[in-house]
Short mmCIF file of C-alpha atoms and ligand atoms in Angstrom, two decimals:
data_model
loop_
_atom_site.label_atom_id
_atom_site.label_comp_id
_atom_site.label_asym_id
_atom_site.label_seq_id
_atom_site.Cartn_x
_atom_site.Cartn_y
_atom_site.Cartn_z
CA MET P 15 74.32 122.90 70.45
CA ALA P 16 78.09 122.89 69.87
CA SER P 17 79.54 119.86 68.15
CA PRO P 18 83.02 118.59 67.29
CA ALA P 19 84.86 120.02 64.30
CA GLU P 20 84.95 118.00 61.06
CA SER P 21 88.65 117.24 61.42
CA TYR P 22 91.44 117.22 63.98
CA ASP P 23 95.14 116.35 64.04
CA VAL P 24 94.50 113.69 66.70
CA LEU P 25 91.38 112.04 68.10
CA ILE P 26 91.54 110.33 71.48
CA ILE P 27 88.99 107.69 72.43
CA GLY P 28 88.29 107.87 76.16
CA ALA P 29 88.59 110.58 78.82
CA GLY P 30 90.28 108.31 81.37
CA LEU P 31 93.69 109.16 82.78
CA SER P 32 95.63 108.01 79.71
CA GLY P 33 93.41 109.97 77.32
CA LEU P 34 93.53 113.17 79.37
CA ALA P 35 97.31 113.01 79.77
CA ALA P 36 97.85 112.34 76.05
CA GLY P 37 95.50 115.21 75.22
CA ILE P 38 97.43 117.70 77.37
CA ARG P 39 100.75 116.73 75.87
CA LEU P 40 99.47 117.02 72.29
CA ALA P 41 97.54 120.24 72.87
CA HIS P 42 100.65 121.74 74.46
CA TYR P 43 102.42 121.29 71.13
CA GLU P 44 99.50 122.96 69.36
CA LYS P 45 97.99 119.84 67.87
CA ARG P 46 94.25 120.14 67.30
CA VAL P 47 92.98 117.43 69.60
CA ALA P 48 89.54 116.11 70.57
CA ILE P 49 88.87 113.60 73.34
CA LEU P 50 85.71 111.59 72.63
CA GLU P 51 84.12 109.97 75.68
CA ARG P 52 80.99 107.82 75.57
CA HIS P 53 80.23 108.21 79.25
CA THR P 54 78.72 111.32 80.85
CA THR P 55 81.82 112.11 82.86
CA ILE P 56 85.61 112.02 82.87
CA GLY P 57 87.99 109.63 84.64
CA GLY P 58 87.06 106.17 83.27
CA LEU P 59 88.07 103.54 85.83
CA ASN P 60 89.20 106.23 88.22
CA SER P 61 86.24 108.56 88.28
CA PHE P 62 83.94 109.77 91.08
CA TYR P 63 80.20 109.85 91.59
CA GLN P 64 77.52 111.27 93.85
CA LEU P 65 75.30 108.95 95.90
CA ARG P 66 72.76 110.03 98.54
CA GLY P 67 74.54 113.36 99.00
CA ARG P 68 78.08 111.98 99.28
CA ARG P 69 80.86 111.91 96.74
CA HIS P 70 82.61 108.57 96.23
CA ASP P 71 85.70 107.68 94.26
CA VAL P 72 85.19 104.83 91.83
CA GLY P 73 88.56 103.30 92.32
CA LEU P 74 91.07 105.41 94.17
CA HIS P 75 92.86 103.59 96.97
CA ALA P 76 96.21 105.20 96.48
CA VAL P 77 98.16 107.25 94.01
CA THR P 78 101.27 105.12 93.65
CA ASN P 79 104.81 106.37 92.90
CA PHE P 80 104.70 108.93 95.72
CA ARG P 81 108.19 110.36 95.48
CA PRO P 82 108.16 114.14 95.94
CA PRO P 83 110.22 116.25 93.51
CA THR P 84 112.49 117.30 96.39
CA LEU P 85 114.03 113.81 96.21
CA LYS P 86 116.57 113.17 93.45
CA PRO P 87 116.64 111.37 91.09
CA LEU P 88 113.06 112.33 90.23
CA GLY P 89 110.43 109.58 90.41
CA PRO P 90 108.07 108.83 87.49
CA LEU P 91 105.20 110.90 88.89
CA ALA P 92 107.35 114.01 89.29
CA LYS P 93 108.75 113.53 85.76
CA LEU P 94 105.25 112.98 84.38
CA LEU P 95 103.92 116.14 86.01
CA ARG P 96 106.79 118.11 84.49
CA GLN P 97 105.83 116.83 81.04
CA LEU P 98 102.24 117.89 81.71
CA ARG P 99 103.42 121.27 83.10
CA ILE P 100 101.48 120.59 86.32
CA SER P 101 103.09 121.44 89.64
CA TRP P 102 103.37 118.72 92.29
CA ASP P 103 101.26 120.82 94.68
CA GLU P 104 98.28 120.91 92.29
CA PHE P 105 97.61 117.22 92.96
CA ASP P 106 97.58 117.97 96.70
CA LEU P 107 98.94 114.55 97.65
CA ALA P 108 99.35 113.61 101.31
CA PRO P 109 101.66 110.65 102.10
CA GLN P 110 100.23 107.40 103.44
CA CYS P 111 100.32 106.47 107.13
CA GLY P 112 101.51 102.94 106.39
CA SER P 113 100.36 99.80 104.59
CA ARG P 114 100.68 96.11 105.25
CA VAL P 115 100.62 92.74 103.58
CA THR P 116 99.61 89.88 105.81
CA MET P 117 99.23 86.10 105.55
CA PRO P 118 99.31 83.32 108.16
CA GLY P 119 102.81 83.33 109.62
CA ALA P 120 103.97 86.85 108.72
CA SER P 121 102.97 90.45 108.24
CA LEU P 122 105.16 93.01 106.46
CA ARG P 123 104.64 96.74 106.85
CA PHE P 124 105.58 99.19 104.14
CA THR P 125 105.54 102.97 104.20
CA ASN P 126 107.00 105.49 101.78
CA ASP P 127 110.40 104.66 103.27
CA PHE P 128 111.74 101.42 101.80
CA ALA P 129 113.97 100.81 104.83
CA GLY P 130 110.87 99.83 106.85
CA LEU P 131 110.03 96.95 104.54
CA GLN P 132 113.67 95.91 104.41
CA GLY P 133 113.74 95.89 108.20
CA ASP P 134 110.61 93.73 108.45
CA VAL P 135 112.00 91.22 105.94
CA ALA P 136 115.34 91.10 107.78
CA GLU P 137 113.57 90.49 111.08
CA GLN P 138 110.95 87.96 109.96
CA PHE P 139 112.92 86.27 107.16
CA PRO P 140 116.59 86.57 108.18
CA GLY P 141 117.64 83.82 105.75
CA GLN P 142 116.03 85.66 102.83
CA ILE P 143 117.23 89.23 103.29
CA ASP P 144 120.22 88.93 100.92
CA GLY P 145 117.95 87.52 98.22
CA PHE P 146 115.41 90.26 98.94
CA ASN P 147 118.07 92.94 98.46
CA ARG P 148 119.22 91.32 95.21
CA LEU P 149 115.59 91.14 94.01
CA ASP P 150 115.28 94.84 94.81
CA ALA P 151 118.40 95.57 92.75
CA ALA P 152 117.10 93.47 89.84
CA SER P 153 113.73 95.27 89.95
CA MET P 154 115.43 98.66 90.00
CA ASP P 155 117.70 97.67 87.07
CA ALA P 156 114.95 96.13 84.90
CA ASP P 157 114.29 97.85 81.59
CA THR P 158 110.65 98.73 82.13
CA PHE P 159 110.48 100.54 78.77
CA ASP P 160 111.40 97.36 76.89
CA GLU P 161 108.63 97.22 74.27
CA SER P 162 109.33 93.70 73.02
CA PRO P 163 106.17 91.60 72.78
CA GLY P 164 105.55 88.43 74.76
CA PHE P 165 105.04 87.54 78.40
CA GLN P 166 108.09 87.42 80.66
CA PRO P 167 107.01 85.45 83.76
CA SER P 168 107.93 87.05 87.08
CA ARG P 169 107.52 84.06 89.36
CA GLU P 170 110.57 82.34 87.83
CA ARG P 171 112.65 85.52 88.13
CA VAL P 172 111.64 86.10 91.73
CA ARG P 173 112.45 82.49 92.69
CA GLU P 174 116.06 83.16 91.67
CA PHE P 175 116.19 85.38 94.76
CA ILE P 176 113.44 84.27 97.16
CA THR P 177 113.12 80.63 98.23
CA ASP P 178 110.51 80.90 101.01
CA PRO P 179 106.99 80.53 99.50
CA LEU P 180 105.52 82.71 102.25
CA LEU P 181 107.82 85.63 101.47
CA GLU P 182 107.29 85.09 97.74
CA ASP P 183 103.51 85.30 98.13
CA LEU P 184 103.73 88.27 100.50
CA LEU P 185 105.77 90.22 97.95
CA PHE P 186 103.57 89.16 95.05
CA ALA P 187 100.16 89.90 96.59
CA PRO P 188 100.29 93.74 96.42
CA VAL P 189 101.95 93.63 93.00
CA LEU P 190 99.33 91.30 91.51
CA PHE P 191 96.38 92.99 93.21
CA TYR P 192 97.47 96.43 91.98
CA GLY P 193 98.19 95.65 88.40
CA SER P 194 98.25 92.14 87.01
CA PRO P 195 95.88 91.12 84.22
CA THR P 196 97.34 87.58 84.41
CA PRO P 197 96.26 84.91 86.92
CA HIS P 198 98.91 84.02 89.54
CA ASP P 199 101.74 85.88 87.84
CA CYS P 200 102.60 89.06 85.97
CA ASP P 201 105.00 90.18 83.31
CA TRP P 202 108.48 90.85 84.73
CA ARG P 203 108.48 94.45 83.42
CA GLN P 204 105.16 95.05 85.16
CA PHE P 205 106.54 93.46 88.33
CA ALA P 206 109.49 95.85 88.27
CA ILE P 207 107.23 98.87 87.64
CA LEU P 208 104.99 97.92 90.54
CA TRP P 209 107.90 97.03 92.84
CA ARG P 210 109.16 100.58 92.46
CA ALA P 211 105.67 102.14 92.50
CA LEU P 212 104.50 100.35 95.67
CA TYR P 213 107.54 99.46 97.76
CA ARG P 214 110.17 102.00 96.73
CA GLU P 215 108.07 105.12 96.09
CA GLY P 216 104.91 104.49 98.08
CA PHE P 217 101.42 105.93 98.24
CA GLY P 218 99.80 109.35 98.42
CA ARG P 219 96.26 110.66 98.11
CA PRO P 220 94.53 114.03 97.82
CA PHE P 221 92.28 114.88 100.77
CA ASP P 222 89.33 115.22 98.36
CA GLY P 223 90.01 112.04 96.41
CA VAL P 224 90.46 111.74 92.67
CA LYS P 225 88.30 114.75 91.76
CA PRO P 226 91.04 117.41 92.16
CA ILE P 227 93.39 115.29 90.02
CA LEU P 228 90.85 114.95 87.22
CA LYS P 229 89.79 118.59 87.42
CA THR P 230 93.44 119.71 87.23
CA LEU P 231 93.99 117.58 84.13
CA VAL P 232 90.84 118.83 82.39
CA ARG P 233 91.56 122.46 83.28
CA ARG P 234 95.04 122.19 81.81
CA TYR P 235 93.80 120.41 78.68
CA LYS P 236 91.08 122.95 77.97
CA ALA P 237 93.37 125.92 78.70
CA LEU P 238 95.64 124.58 75.95
CA GLY P 239 92.71 124.56 73.52
CA GLY P 240 91.85 120.84 73.61
CA ASP P 241 88.26 119.78 72.88
CA LEU P 242 86.50 117.38 75.25
CA TRP P 243 83.27 115.77 74.10
CA LEU P 244 81.37 113.77 76.70
CA ARG P 245 78.42 111.57 75.56
CA HIS P 246 80.26 111.22 72.24
CA GLY P 247 80.90 107.50 71.88
CA VAL P 248 82.94 106.17 68.97
CA LYS P 249 81.09 103.52 66.97
CA ALA P 250 83.82 102.80 64.41
CA ILE P 251 87.39 103.67 63.53
CA ARG P 252 87.61 104.35 59.78
CA SER P 253 90.62 103.40 57.67
CA SER P 254 91.54 102.82 54.07
CA ASN P 255 94.39 100.65 52.79
CA GLY P 256 95.86 100.31 56.27
CA THR P 257 95.82 104.04 57.05
CA ILE P 258 93.55 105.77 59.55
CA LEU P 259 90.98 108.25 58.21
CA GLY P 260 89.11 109.09 61.42
CA VAL P 261 86.14 107.84 63.41
CA THR P 262 82.36 107.52 63.19
CA LEU P 263 80.45 108.50 66.32
CA ASP P 264 77.50 106.59 67.76
CA ASP P 265 75.12 109.10 66.09
CA GLY P 266 76.75 108.52 62.70
CA THR P 267 78.80 111.75 62.58
CA GLU P 268 82.17 111.29 60.88
CA ILE P 269 85.26 113.09 62.17
CA ASP P 270 88.51 112.97 60.18
CA ALA P 271 91.97 112.66 61.69
CA PRO P 272 95.26 111.03 60.63
CA HIS P 273 95.87 109.79 64.19
CA VAL P 274 93.56 108.02 66.63
CA LEU P 275 94.70 107.09 70.16
CA SER P 276 92.40 104.51 71.73
CA SER P 277 92.14 103.86 75.46
CA ALA P 278 89.04 101.69 74.92
CA GLY P 279 91.02 98.45 75.38
CA LEU P 280 92.39 95.98 72.85
CA PRO P 281 89.27 93.90 72.09
CA GLN P 282 87.10 97.01 71.86
CA THR P 283 89.63 98.79 69.64
CA ALA P 284 89.77 95.71 67.42
CA ASP P 285 85.97 95.73 67.17
CA LEU P 286 85.90 99.45 66.40
CA ALA P 287 88.47 99.05 63.62
CA GLY P 288 86.67 96.02 62.17
CA ASP P 289 88.49 93.72 59.78
CA ALA P 290 91.18 96.32 59.13
CA ALA P 291 93.00 95.60 62.41
CA GLU P 292 94.52 92.28 63.33
CA LEU P 293 94.54 92.77 67.08
CA PRO P 294 94.18 90.24 69.90
CA ARG P 295 90.60 90.07 71.16
CA ASP P 296 91.28 88.57 74.56
CA PRO P 297 89.10 90.53 77.00
CA GLY P 298 91.06 89.68 80.14
CA PRO P 299 89.75 87.53 82.94
CA LEU P 300 90.24 89.36 86.22
CA SER P 301 87.70 91.45 88.00
CA PHE P 302 86.71 92.52 91.48
CA VAL P 303 83.82 93.35 93.75
CA GLU P 304 84.50 96.47 95.77
CA SER P 305 82.44 97.75 98.66
CA ILE P 306 82.47 101.09 100.39
CA SER P 307 81.35 101.61 103.99
CA VAL P 308 80.85 105.23 105.05
CA LEU P 309 81.58 105.54 108.77
CA ASP P 310 80.45 108.06 111.38
CA ARG P 311 84.09 108.54 112.47
CA PRO P 312 87.58 107.99 111.05
CA ALA P 313 88.31 104.30 110.48
CA ALA P 314 91.24 104.45 112.91
CA GLU P 315 88.80 105.16 115.76
CA LEU P 316 87.12 101.84 114.94
CA GLY P 317 90.45 100.03 114.96
CA TYR P 318 91.54 100.20 111.30
CA ASP P 319 94.69 102.29 110.98
CA ASP P 320 96.42 100.89 107.87
CA THR P 321 96.34 102.89 104.66
CA VAL P 322 96.03 99.71 102.60
CA THR P 323 96.03 96.09 103.82
CA PHE P 324 96.65 93.31 101.32
CA TYR P 325 95.76 89.97 102.84
CA SER P 326 95.33 86.29 102.16
CA THR P 327 94.06 83.76 104.65
CA ARG P 328 95.87 80.91 102.87
CA ASP P 329 99.05 79.50 104.36
CA PRO P 330 101.80 79.26 101.70
CA ARG P 331 104.16 77.33 103.97
CA ALA P 332 101.49 74.63 104.24
CA GLY P 333 101.27 74.50 100.45
CA ASP P 334 98.12 76.62 100.26
CA ARG P 335 99.35 79.42 98.03
CA PHE P 336 97.91 82.92 97.65
CA ARG P 337 95.32 82.58 94.89
CA TYR P 338 95.20 85.38 92.33
CA ALA P 339 92.69 84.26 89.74
CA ASN P 340 89.06 84.63 88.89
CA SER P 341 86.96 83.44 91.75
CA GLU P 342 84.99 80.21 91.40
CA GLU P 343 82.53 81.52 93.97
CA PRO P 344 80.79 84.89 93.27
CA CYS P 345 83.58 86.42 95.40
CA ASP P 346 86.84 84.94 96.70
CA LEU P 347 86.80 85.58 100.43
CA THR P 348 90.24 84.06 101.03
CA SER P 349 92.00 87.29 100.10
CA GLY P 350 91.36 90.97 99.63
CA ILE P 351 92.50 94.56 99.75
CA ALA P 352 91.22 96.77 102.55
CA CYS P 353 91.84 100.48 102.43
CA SER P 354 90.85 103.61 104.26
CA PRO P 355 91.18 106.98 102.56
CA ASP P 356 91.25 108.40 106.12
CA ASN P 357 94.68 106.97 106.85
CA TYR P 358 96.86 109.49 105.05
CA GLN P 359 98.87 112.25 106.69
CA TYR P 360 96.39 115.08 106.05
CA ASP P 361 96.45 118.40 107.89
CA ALA P 362 92.98 117.67 109.35
CA PRO P 363 90.80 114.55 109.55
CA HIS P 364 87.78 113.87 107.32
CA GLU P 365 84.45 114.49 109.03
CA GLU P 366 83.19 111.05 108.06
CA GLY P 367 85.28 107.92 107.79
CA CYS P 368 85.46 105.38 105.02
CA LEU P 369 86.52 101.79 104.60
CA ARG P 370 86.87 100.16 101.19
CA LEU P 371 87.14 96.43 100.66
CA THR P 372 88.01 94.76 97.36
CA VAL P 373 87.87 91.03 96.63
CA LEU P 374 88.37 88.95 93.49
CA ALA P 375 85.10 88.13 91.74
CA ASN P 376 83.52 85.84 89.20
CA PRO P 377 82.36 88.14 86.35
CA GLN P 378 80.19 85.47 84.66
CA TYR P 379 78.21 84.94 87.85
CA TRP P 380 77.50 88.64 88.32
CA ALA P 381 76.65 89.18 84.64
CA GLY P 382 74.05 86.40 84.78
CA LEU P 383 71.96 87.80 87.65
CA GLU P 384 68.46 89.27 87.24
CA PRO P 385 68.10 92.81 88.72
CA ASP P 386 66.44 91.77 92.02
CA ALA P 387 68.86 88.94 92.65
CA TYR P 388 71.75 91.25 91.73
CA GLN P 389 70.84 93.73 94.47
CA ALA P 390 70.38 90.94 97.03
CA GLU P 391 73.70 89.32 96.09
CA LYS P 392 75.56 92.62 96.36
CA ALA P 393 74.30 93.02 99.93
CA ARG P 394 75.03 89.37 100.80
CA TRP P 395 78.62 89.37 99.50
CA HIS P 396 79.40 92.79 100.93
CA ALA P 397 78.50 91.46 104.40
CA ALA P 398 80.30 88.16 103.82
CA ALA P 399 83.51 89.91 102.69
CA LEU P 400 83.49 92.20 105.74
CA ASP P 401 82.94 89.21 108.04
CA ALA P 402 85.78 87.25 106.43
CA GLY P 403 88.17 90.20 106.80
CA ARG P 404 87.12 90.64 110.44
CA ASP P 405 87.54 86.93 111.19
CA PHE P 406 91.07 87.03 109.77
CA GLY P 407 91.80 90.02 112.02
CA VAL P 408 92.43 92.69 109.38
CA LEU P 409 89.11 94.57 109.56
CA PRO P 410 87.16 96.06 112.44
CA ASP P 411 83.86 94.50 113.38
CA LEU P 412 81.11 96.45 111.62
CA THR P 413 78.29 94.16 112.74
CA GLY P 414 76.09 94.04 115.86
CA ALA P 415 76.46 97.12 118.04
CA GLN P 416 79.23 98.41 115.76
CA ALA P 417 76.86 98.45 112.75
CA SER P 418 75.50 101.80 113.94
CA HIS P 419 78.83 103.37 112.91
CA VAL P 420 78.06 102.59 109.26
CA LEU P 421 76.17 105.50 107.73
CA ASP P 422 75.92 104.20 104.18
CA THR P 423 77.30 101.53 101.88
CA ASP P 424 77.76 101.04 98.18
CA VAL P 425 78.97 97.99 96.29
CA PHE P 426 80.16 97.69 92.75
CA THR P 427 80.76 94.58 90.74
CA PRO P 428 82.27 93.52 87.39
CA ASN P 429 78.95 94.59 85.80
CA THR P 430 79.50 98.15 87.04
CA ILE P 431 82.97 98.28 85.51
CA THR P 432 81.66 96.98 82.19
CA ARG P 433 78.80 99.46 82.20
CA PHE P 434 81.02 102.48 82.83
CA THR P 435 84.10 101.62 80.75
CA GLY P 436 82.96 99.06 78.18
CA HIS P 437 85.59 96.53 79.39
CA PRO P 438 84.13 93.01 78.88
CA ASN P 439 84.20 90.82 82.04
CA GLY P 440 84.67 94.01 84.04
CA ALA P 441 88.37 93.34 83.47
CA VAL P 442 89.96 96.02 85.61
CA TYR P 443 93.47 95.40 84.25
CA GLY P 444 92.26 94.73 80.73
CA SER P 445 93.50 92.16 78.31
CA ALA P 446 96.15 89.64 79.35
CA THR P 447 97.87 90.44 76.04
CA LYS P 448 99.46 93.87 76.06
CA LEU P 449 100.53 95.96 73.10
CA ARG P 450 103.58 97.44 74.74
CA ASP P 451 104.60 99.66 71.84
CA GLY P 452 100.97 100.73 71.25
CA ARG P 453 101.28 99.95 67.53
CA THR P 454 98.25 98.31 65.97
CA GLY P 455 99.49 97.62 62.45
CA LEU P 456 97.19 100.34 61.14
CA GLU P 457 99.08 103.52 60.27
CA GLY P 458 97.88 106.20 62.69
CA LEU P 459 96.02 103.98 65.19
CA HIS P 460 97.69 103.64 68.58
CA VAL P 461 96.57 101.87 71.75
CA ILE P 462 97.08 103.79 75.01
CA GLY P 463 96.35 103.09 78.68
CA THR P 464 95.50 99.78 80.25
CA ASP P 465 96.10 97.59 77.20
CA GLN P 466 99.38 99.20 76.31
CA GLY P 467 100.46 97.60 79.57
CA TYR P 468 100.84 100.64 81.80
CA LEU P 469 98.39 100.28 84.65
CA GLY P 470 97.13 102.39 87.50
CA ILE P 471 96.70 106.14 87.63
CA VAL P 472 100.34 107.03 87.10
CA GLY P 473 100.90 104.19 84.61
CA ALA P 474 97.89 105.24 82.51
CA MET P 475 99.08 108.84 82.38
CA LEU P 476 102.63 107.74 81.49
CA SER P 477 101.24 105.65 78.67
CA GLY P 478 99.26 108.57 77.23
CA VAL P 479 102.27 110.86 77.43
CA SER P 480 104.69 108.35 75.91
CA ILE P 481 102.50 107.69 72.85
CA ALA P 482 101.79 111.41 72.46
CA ASN P 483 105.55 112.04 72.53
CA ARG P 484 105.99 109.53 69.72
CA LEU P 485 103.52 111.47 67.58
CA LEU P 486 105.39 114.67 68.32
CA THR P 487 108.78 113.43 67.12
C1 FAD Y 12 88.09 99.43 91.75
C2 FAD Y 12 89.35 99.99 91.17
C3 FAD Y 12 90.33 100.47 92.02
C4 FAD Y 12 91.50 101.02 91.50
N1 FAD Y 12 92.38 101.56 92.36
C5 FAD Y 12 93.49 102.15 91.88
C6 FAD Y 12 94.36 102.82 92.76
O1 FAD Y 12 94.12 102.91 93.95
N2 FAD Y 12 95.49 103.35 92.26
C7 FAD Y 12 95.79 103.29 90.93
O2 FAD Y 12 96.85 103.81 90.54
N3 FAD Y 12 94.96 102.69 90.06
C8 FAD Y 12 93.82 102.11 90.51
N4 FAD Y 12 92.96 101.51 89.64
C9 FAD Y 12 93.37 101.35 88.24
C10 FAD Y 12 93.26 102.64 87.45
O3 FAD Y 12 92.03 103.24 87.74
C11 FAD Y 12 93.32 102.33 85.94
O4 FAD Y 12 94.47 101.56 85.65
C12 FAD Y 12 93.38 103.61 85.09
O5 FAD Y 12 92.44 104.54 85.55
C13 FAD Y 12 93.13 103.23 83.63
O6 FAD Y 12 93.06 104.39 82.83
P1 FAD Y 12 92.89 104.28 81.25
O7 FAD Y 12 92.91 105.67 80.74
O8 FAD Y 12 93.88 103.34 80.71
O9 FAD Y 12 91.49 103.57 80.98
P2 FAD Y 12 89.99 103.79 81.45
O10 FAD Y 12 89.94 104.43 82.76
O11 FAD Y 12 89.31 102.49 81.24
O12 FAD Y 12 89.42 104.85 80.39
C14 FAD Y 12 88.93 104.48 79.13
C15 FAD Y 12 87.79 105.41 78.78
O13 FAD Y 12 87.39 105.14 77.44
C16 FAD Y 12 85.99 105.28 77.36
N5 FAD Y 12 85.53 104.53 76.18
C17 FAD Y 12 85.60 103.20 75.98
N6 FAD Y 12 85.10 102.88 74.76
C18 FAD Y 12 84.72 104.05 74.18
C19 FAD Y 12 84.16 104.39 72.91
N7 FAD Y 12 83.90 103.46 72.00
N8 FAD Y 12 83.90 105.68 72.65
C20 FAD Y 12 84.19 106.66 73.57
N9 FAD Y 12 84.72 106.39 74.77
C21 FAD Y 12 85.00 105.10 75.08
C22 FAD Y 12 85.48 104.70 78.67
O14 FAD Y 12 84.18 105.17 78.97
C23 FAD Y 12 86.55 105.23 79.64
O15 FAD Y 12 86.17 106.47 80.19
C24 FAD Y 12 91.74 101.01 90.11
C25 FAD Y 12 90.75 100.53 89.26
C26 FAD Y 12 89.55 100.06 89.78
C27 FAD Y 12 88.47 99.62 88.84
#
């Protein structure tokens, strides 16, 4: 059986989006690169799997930053694809139909045209529109590449422009849900990145989900001569006198390399490097339960026509603020993200429909369940989350007579995320402490991906490319 070489120029831990993108960039410049992945497949948090004859995406709701290369100046996705020498068409992205954020008292729609959101704010919050436009300008001007350490709170910044708590929470909900590792708030640089990614540039999705994206990345990487080793977990990162020597695999094999890029997360990278690295070991608190309902027809035919709906049933104007934190209950049913992969502007509809629902969870609760109770609780909370969304008016009724439209369901929890990525607590957005410059204090060891602070599909790829570029200069 083939096995990795004894030495490489660069080793990459993890075949998620950051690892694959870094690998392509390095292989393109003729570095000898190997990606080492413990799991049996590629994609990490954004992979796909087969269940009862159907393929499901692990995490794809939307590819953010949808700004086609025909629009100038180029958006980050178009620039990223240029760096990876991948054409825009290879990702096969269709634009969203339209998304929404809704709370008692207001509902704002946003599409890939920012003017729509501006119009909704002007109409529903006429006293806030000037502040909204100034917040937009501040978000567009923010230096998102500022690598200085430390947390820069966004709530304070946003309150300089927005004084209505309802509008503040409406604007924060999608931003926090799609990329904050910090309860109730997020770093200002992250806010600005997500403002642009969600509201300014919008969403797209391939008809076939994340698979064509991952396959395109792997094809490109391998064509450039990169090695990809699945089922090759890294047990330790070896160093001597503060300089990286290479890694030891789970089976004890040693591979030498002067550079190691780790997408395993900060606490895991710290553990792998042992006493040699003084890295924060905060695992990150926030995780989710996500359920998938496969439908016998497109979701729109059952009354759900948003691409993504971010919602909270709490009423900020009555002092009951949108709560973005670990749930005290097994799942927090007061808010959620609903999404249908059907509701993109494809050339033809999917044969079967799909509705995904994501709610904040309590990772400790889920981790403590025995196997039988775990299965029963998954079913119970899946039903309870659907009912809560229906009662708030954002989801179709999938109970009673309508239940016959549901062909299959699957539910994953913080345990699933931990099992497939190694992230403790199932922390989707990783550690609350980010290493924005990727430097670990060990010569040759760099953190990429989630814990460098660049989140989401596009963010993870940007992170991989930016650290690879540093190695190339
Ligand atoms: C439910 C859900 C929905 C999401 N929806 C979206 C969305 O709609 N849009 C979006 O843009 N983003 C979304 N995201 C976020 C996005 O998926 C992630 O931000 C991104 O994929 C992170 O990529 P990464 O490369 O940083 O890390 P990861 O994907 O975590 O990859 C790290 C890899 O390293 C491997 N690894 C860890 N330790 C070792 C080791 N010791 N040895 C070898 N390999 C190791 C893991 O197995 C994993 O494959 C979602 C995430 C989830 C969980």
